Coordinates of C-alpha atoms in Angstrom, one line a residue:
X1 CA 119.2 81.3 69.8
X2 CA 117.4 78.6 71.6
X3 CA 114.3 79.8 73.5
X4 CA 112.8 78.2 76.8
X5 CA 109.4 78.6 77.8
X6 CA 107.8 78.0 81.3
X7 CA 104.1 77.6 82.5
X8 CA 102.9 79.2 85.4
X9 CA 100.6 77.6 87.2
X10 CA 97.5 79.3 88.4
X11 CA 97.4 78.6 92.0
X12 CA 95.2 81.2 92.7
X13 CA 92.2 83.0 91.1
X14 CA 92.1 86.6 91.1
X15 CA 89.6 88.0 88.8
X16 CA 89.3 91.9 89.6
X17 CA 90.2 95.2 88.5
X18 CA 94.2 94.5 88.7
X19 CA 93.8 91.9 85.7
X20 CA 97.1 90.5 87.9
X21 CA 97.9 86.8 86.6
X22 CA 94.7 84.8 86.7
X23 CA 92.5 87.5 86.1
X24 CA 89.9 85.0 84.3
X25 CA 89.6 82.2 86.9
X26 CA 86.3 82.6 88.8
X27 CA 87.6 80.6 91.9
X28 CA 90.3 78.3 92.7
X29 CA 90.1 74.9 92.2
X30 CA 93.1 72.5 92.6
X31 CA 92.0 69.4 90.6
X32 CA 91.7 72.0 87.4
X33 CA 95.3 73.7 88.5
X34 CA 96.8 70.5 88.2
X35 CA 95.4 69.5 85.1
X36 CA 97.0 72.6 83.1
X37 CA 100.4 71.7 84.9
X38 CA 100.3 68.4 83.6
X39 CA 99.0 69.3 80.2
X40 CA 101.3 72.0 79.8
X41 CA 104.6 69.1 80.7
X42 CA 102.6 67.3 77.7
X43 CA 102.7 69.9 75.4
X44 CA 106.2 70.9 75.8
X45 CA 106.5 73.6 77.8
X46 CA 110.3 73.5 79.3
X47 CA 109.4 74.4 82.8
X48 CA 106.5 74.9 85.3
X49 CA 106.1 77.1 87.8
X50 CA 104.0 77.4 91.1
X51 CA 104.0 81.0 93.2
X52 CA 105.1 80.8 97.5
X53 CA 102.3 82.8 99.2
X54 CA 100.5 81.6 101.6
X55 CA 97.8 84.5 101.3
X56 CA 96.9 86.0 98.0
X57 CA 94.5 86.1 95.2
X58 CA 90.3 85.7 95.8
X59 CA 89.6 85.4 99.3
X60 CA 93.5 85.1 100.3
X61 CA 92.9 81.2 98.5
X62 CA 96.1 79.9 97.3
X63 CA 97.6 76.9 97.3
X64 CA 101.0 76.1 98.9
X65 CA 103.8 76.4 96.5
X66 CA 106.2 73.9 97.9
X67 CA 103.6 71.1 98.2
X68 CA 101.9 71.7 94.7
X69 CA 105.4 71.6 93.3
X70 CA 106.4 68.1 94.6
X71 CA 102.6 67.0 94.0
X72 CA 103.6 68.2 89.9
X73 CA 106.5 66.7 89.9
X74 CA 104.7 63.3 89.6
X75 CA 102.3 64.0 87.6
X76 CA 104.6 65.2 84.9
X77 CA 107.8 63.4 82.8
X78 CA 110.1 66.4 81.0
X79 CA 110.1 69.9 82.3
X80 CA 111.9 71.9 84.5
X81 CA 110.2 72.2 88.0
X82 CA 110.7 75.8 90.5
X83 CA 109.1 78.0 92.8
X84 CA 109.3 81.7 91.7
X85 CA 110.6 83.4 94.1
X86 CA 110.9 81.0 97.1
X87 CA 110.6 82.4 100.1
X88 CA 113.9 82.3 102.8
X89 CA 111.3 83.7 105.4
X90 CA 108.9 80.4 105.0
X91 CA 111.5 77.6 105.4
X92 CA 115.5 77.3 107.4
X93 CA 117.6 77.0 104.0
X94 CA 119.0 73.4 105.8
X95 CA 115.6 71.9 105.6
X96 CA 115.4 73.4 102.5
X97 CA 118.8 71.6 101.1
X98 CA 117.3 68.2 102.1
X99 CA 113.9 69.2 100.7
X100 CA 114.9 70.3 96.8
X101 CA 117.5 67.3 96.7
X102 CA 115.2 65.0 97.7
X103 CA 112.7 66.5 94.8
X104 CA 115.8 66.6 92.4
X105 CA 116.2 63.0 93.4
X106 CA 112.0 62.5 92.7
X107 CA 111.7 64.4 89.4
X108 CA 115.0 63.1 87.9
X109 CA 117.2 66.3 88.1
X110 CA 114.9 68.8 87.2
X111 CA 114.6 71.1 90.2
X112 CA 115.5 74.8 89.7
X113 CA 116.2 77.0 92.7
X114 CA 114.7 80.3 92.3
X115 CA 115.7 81.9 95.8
X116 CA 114.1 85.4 97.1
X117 CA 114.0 87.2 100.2
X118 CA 110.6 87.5 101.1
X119 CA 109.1 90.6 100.1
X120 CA 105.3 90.1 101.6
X121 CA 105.8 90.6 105.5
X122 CA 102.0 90.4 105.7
X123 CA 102.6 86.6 104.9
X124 CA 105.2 85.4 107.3
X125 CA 104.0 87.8 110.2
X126 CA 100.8 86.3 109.9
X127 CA 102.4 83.0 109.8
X128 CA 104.4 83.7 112.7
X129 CA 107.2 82.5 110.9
X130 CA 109.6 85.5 110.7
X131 CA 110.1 89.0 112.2
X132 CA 109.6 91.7 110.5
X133 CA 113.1 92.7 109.3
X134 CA 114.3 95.7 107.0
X135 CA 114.5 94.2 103.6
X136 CA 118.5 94.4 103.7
X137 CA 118.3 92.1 106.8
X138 CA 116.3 89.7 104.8
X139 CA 118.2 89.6 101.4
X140 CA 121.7 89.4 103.9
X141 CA 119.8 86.5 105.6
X142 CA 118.6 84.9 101.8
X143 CA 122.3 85.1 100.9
X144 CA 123.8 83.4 104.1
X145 CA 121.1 81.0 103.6
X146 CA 121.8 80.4 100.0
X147 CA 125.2 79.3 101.0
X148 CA 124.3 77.3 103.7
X149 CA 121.8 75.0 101.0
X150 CA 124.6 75.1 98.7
X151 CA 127.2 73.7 101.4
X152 CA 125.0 70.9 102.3
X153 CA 124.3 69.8 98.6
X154 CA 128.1 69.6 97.9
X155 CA 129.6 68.2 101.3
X156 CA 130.9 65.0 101.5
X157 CA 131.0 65.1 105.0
X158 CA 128.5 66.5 108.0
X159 CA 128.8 70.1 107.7
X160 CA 128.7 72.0 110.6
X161 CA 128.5 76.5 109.9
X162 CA 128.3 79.1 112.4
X163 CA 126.7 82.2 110.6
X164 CA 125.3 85.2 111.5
X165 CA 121.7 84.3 111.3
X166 CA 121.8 80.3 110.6
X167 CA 123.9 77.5 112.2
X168 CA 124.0 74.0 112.0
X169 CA 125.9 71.1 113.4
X170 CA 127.0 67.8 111.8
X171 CA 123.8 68.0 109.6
X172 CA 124.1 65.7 106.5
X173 CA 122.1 66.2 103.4
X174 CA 121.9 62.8 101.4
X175 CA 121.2 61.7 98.9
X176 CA 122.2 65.1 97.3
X177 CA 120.8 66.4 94.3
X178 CA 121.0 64.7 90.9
X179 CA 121.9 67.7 89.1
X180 CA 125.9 68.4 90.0
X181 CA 127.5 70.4 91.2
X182 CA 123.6 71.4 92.2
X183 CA 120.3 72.4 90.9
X184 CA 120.5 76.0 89.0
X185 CA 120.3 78.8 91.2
X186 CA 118.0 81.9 90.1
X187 CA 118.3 85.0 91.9
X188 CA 115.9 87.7 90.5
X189 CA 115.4 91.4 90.6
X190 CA 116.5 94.6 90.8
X191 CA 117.8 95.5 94.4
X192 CA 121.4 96.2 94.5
X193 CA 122.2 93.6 96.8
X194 CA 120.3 90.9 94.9
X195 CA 121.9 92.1 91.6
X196 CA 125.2 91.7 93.6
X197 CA 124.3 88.0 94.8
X198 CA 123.0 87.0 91.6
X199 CA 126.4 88.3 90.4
X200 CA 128.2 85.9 93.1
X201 CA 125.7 82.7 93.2
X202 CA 123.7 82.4 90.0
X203 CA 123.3 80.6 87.1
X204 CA 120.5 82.5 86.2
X205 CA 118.7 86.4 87.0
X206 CA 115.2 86.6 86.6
X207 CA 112.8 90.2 86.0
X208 CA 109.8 90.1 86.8
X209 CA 107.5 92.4 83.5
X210 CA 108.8 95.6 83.2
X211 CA 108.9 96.2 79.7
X212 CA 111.8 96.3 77.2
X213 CA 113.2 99.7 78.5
X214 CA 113.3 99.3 81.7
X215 CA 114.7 95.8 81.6
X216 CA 117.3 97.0 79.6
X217 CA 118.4 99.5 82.7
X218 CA 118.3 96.0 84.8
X219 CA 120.1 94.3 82.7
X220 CA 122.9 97.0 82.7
X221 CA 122.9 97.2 86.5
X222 CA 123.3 93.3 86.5
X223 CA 126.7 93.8 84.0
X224 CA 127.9 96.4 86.6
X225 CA 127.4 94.3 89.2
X226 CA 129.3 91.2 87.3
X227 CA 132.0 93.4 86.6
X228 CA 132.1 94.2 90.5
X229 CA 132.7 90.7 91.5
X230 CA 135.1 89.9 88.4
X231 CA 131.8 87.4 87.1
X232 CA 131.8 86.6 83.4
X233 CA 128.1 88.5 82.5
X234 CA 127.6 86.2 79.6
X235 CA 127.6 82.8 82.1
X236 CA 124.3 84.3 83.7
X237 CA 120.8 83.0 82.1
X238 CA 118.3 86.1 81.7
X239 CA 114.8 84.7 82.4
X240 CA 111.7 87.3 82.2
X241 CA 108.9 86.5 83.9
X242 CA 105.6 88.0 82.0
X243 CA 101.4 87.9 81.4
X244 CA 100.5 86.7 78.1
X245 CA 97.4 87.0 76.3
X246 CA 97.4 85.1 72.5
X247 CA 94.5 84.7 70.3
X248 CA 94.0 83.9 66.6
X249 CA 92.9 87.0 65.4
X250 CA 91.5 90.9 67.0
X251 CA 88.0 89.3 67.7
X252 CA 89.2 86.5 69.7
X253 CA 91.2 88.4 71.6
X254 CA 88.9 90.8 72.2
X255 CA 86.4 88.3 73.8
X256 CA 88.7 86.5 76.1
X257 CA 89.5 90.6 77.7
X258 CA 85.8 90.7 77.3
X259 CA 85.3 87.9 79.8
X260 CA 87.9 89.3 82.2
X261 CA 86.0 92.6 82.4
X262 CA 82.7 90.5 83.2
X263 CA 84.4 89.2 86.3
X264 CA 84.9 93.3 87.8
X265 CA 82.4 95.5 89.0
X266 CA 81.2 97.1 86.3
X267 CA 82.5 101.1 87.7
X268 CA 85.7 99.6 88.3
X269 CA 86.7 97.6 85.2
X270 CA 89.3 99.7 83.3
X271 CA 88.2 102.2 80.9
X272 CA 91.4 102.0 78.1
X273 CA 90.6 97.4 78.6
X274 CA 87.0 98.2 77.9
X275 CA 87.4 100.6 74.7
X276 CA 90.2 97.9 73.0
X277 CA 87.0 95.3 74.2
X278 CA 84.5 96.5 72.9
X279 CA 86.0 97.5 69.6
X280 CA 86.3 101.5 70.1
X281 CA 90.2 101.6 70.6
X282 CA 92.5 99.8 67.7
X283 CA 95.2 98.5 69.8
X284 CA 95.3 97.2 73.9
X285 CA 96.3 100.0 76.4
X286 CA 100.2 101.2 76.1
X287 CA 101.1 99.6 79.2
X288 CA 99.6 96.5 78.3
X289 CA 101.7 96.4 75.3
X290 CA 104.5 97.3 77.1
X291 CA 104.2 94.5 79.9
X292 CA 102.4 91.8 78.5
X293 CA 103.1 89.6 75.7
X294 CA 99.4 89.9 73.8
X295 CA 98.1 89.6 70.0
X296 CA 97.7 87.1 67.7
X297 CA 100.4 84.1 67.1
X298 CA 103.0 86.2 64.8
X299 CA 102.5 89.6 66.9
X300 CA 104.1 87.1 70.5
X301 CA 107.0 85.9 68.4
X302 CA 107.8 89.4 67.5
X303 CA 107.3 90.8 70.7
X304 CA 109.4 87.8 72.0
X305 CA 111.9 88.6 69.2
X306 CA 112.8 91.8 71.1
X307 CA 113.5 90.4 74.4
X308 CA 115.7 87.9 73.2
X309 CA 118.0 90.6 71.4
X310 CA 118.1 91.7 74.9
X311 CA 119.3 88.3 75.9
X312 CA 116.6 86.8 77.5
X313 CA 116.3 83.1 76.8
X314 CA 113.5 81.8 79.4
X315 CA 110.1 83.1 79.0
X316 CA 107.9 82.2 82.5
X317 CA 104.7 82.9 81.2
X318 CA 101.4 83.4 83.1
X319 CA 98.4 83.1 80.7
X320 CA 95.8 85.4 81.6
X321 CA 92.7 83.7 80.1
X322 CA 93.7 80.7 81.9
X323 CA 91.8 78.1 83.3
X324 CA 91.0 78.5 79.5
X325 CA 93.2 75.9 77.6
X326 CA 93.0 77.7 74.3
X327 CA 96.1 79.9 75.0
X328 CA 98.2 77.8 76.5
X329 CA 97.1 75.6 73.3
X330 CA 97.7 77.9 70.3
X331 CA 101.0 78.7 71.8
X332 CA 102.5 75.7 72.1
X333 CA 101.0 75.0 68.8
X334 CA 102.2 78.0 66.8
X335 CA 105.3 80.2 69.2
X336 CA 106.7 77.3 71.2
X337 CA 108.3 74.9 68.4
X338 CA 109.7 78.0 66.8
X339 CA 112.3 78.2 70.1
X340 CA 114.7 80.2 67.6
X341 CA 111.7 82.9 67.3

């Protein structure tokens, strides 16, 4: 089975008690995000990936995932380019159309659509750039959106479409994409009616780290939902989007958590991260097993060995002890040229 595996940029710093994504970067600094991005496109990752907040992380610092993205695209030759989760609520999905075709058109076809709904109201409300809808009224609008981009990427002529939240009028969307019929379209999650879409619209569905048990119950509500709209299950990509923490050996690994810790307060840094640290506990916290890939080289692959039997063939991978090269490194080094792991 051929494995993918995607970088995700760090486009925010958020060292704290949550150990959330870049947990080990002291502060944001754009020059040193880009640098990973381009030296992960050198050392063969298959995709890279930027976030779409506008808030988030130390000091609500992040950069903006749409710009970043087109700023990677030329800085990098071979992988796969998306926005996780890009948000419907930041951008009309028309303007959208012309913007990832003319990216598609930039990076040579690799543009992948990962479309969401929006699910941080803080963002857009601050923003003023959407009301503040129930979540069904955002995923129906996402969806209507969705079909708007993908009429204006395949039309021939001016489309004009009178929905129930977007319209347009003899708007024209050229050059279209390079990729045909049109860039893959992700749809993540677990929300009926993104399960339902995904089922309708996408070449691939997308979880964000659950662990193995409770992606398995996704996965099965994603086969329901195929069956639903008469979809062939098998034609649908399963991506997993997950933290991953590698080292050479227990002592390693145990120093890179080490310096996480040192960037909490010390009565807030986790008590079961600090006993694995500091040597007292054998193994990293259960639910860090459970929703992270961590350990040495051969403990990933068989970690990543288990998701695949569940189907999953793209790995989006945040590395935790970035702005730190060495994991991103040993990875690609020893997991990422076994893509059959």
């Amino acid at each position: 089975m051929l494995l993918k595996f995607g970088f995700c940029l760090p486009i925010f710093a958020w060292p704290g008690a949550r150990l959330f994504r870049a947990p080990a970067y002291p502060s944001l600094d754009a020059a040193t995000t880009m640098r990973l991005g381009r030296l992960a496109d050198q050392l063969g990752y298959h995709s890279l990936w930027v976030a779409d907040h506008l808030m988030l992380g130390q000091d609500e610092a992040i950069l903006e995932g749409w710009t970043t993205l087109c700023a990677l695209a030329g800085m990098t030759a071979r992988a796969q380019l998306g926005v996780i989760h890009y948000n419907h609520a930041f951008r009309h999905p028309a303007l959208t159309a012309k913007m990832a075709a003319t990216l598609d058109q930039i990076s040579g076809g690799r543009y992948i659509h990962f479309i969401d709904y929006g699910n941080q109201p803080r963002e857009f409300l601050a923003y003023g750039l959407h009301p503040d809808d129930a979540v069904e009224e955002r995923i129906a609008q996402m969806v209507e959106g969705l079909e708007l981009t993908l009429k204006l990427w395949s039309a021939r002529e001016p489309v004009t479409f009178a929905g129930r939240y977007y319209a347009v009028a003899g708007a024209v969307c050229r050059p279209t994409p390079v990729q045909q019929p049109h860039p893959p379209v992700w749809i993540g999650e677990a929300h009926p009616m993104l399960l339902d879409a995904a089922a309708r619209y996408a070449d691939a569905w997308n979880s964000v780290p659950v662990g193995l048990e409770a992606l398995r119950q996704r996965l099965a509500e994603l086969r329901a939902a195929c069956a639903r709209v008469g979809r062939d299950y098998d034609a649908i990509e399963k991506t997993y989007e997950v933290q991953i923490l590698i080292a050479s050996d227990r002592d390693e690994l145990r120093r890179k958590l080490d310096a996480m810790l040192a960037l909490i307060p010390p009565g807030e840094r986790p008590a079961d991260v600090v006993a694995f640290a500091r040597g007292e506990a054998a193994e990293p916290p259960a639910w860090m097993r459970e929703t992270w890939l961590i350990g040495a080289p051969d403990e990933i692959e068989a970690q990543i060995r288990r998701f695949a039997e569940l189907g999953v063939t793209h790995f989006m991978l945040w590395f935790t002890d970035a702005p730190d090269e060495s994991g991103m490194r040993l990875f690609a080094e020893r997991v990422l040229g076994k893509s059959g792991a």
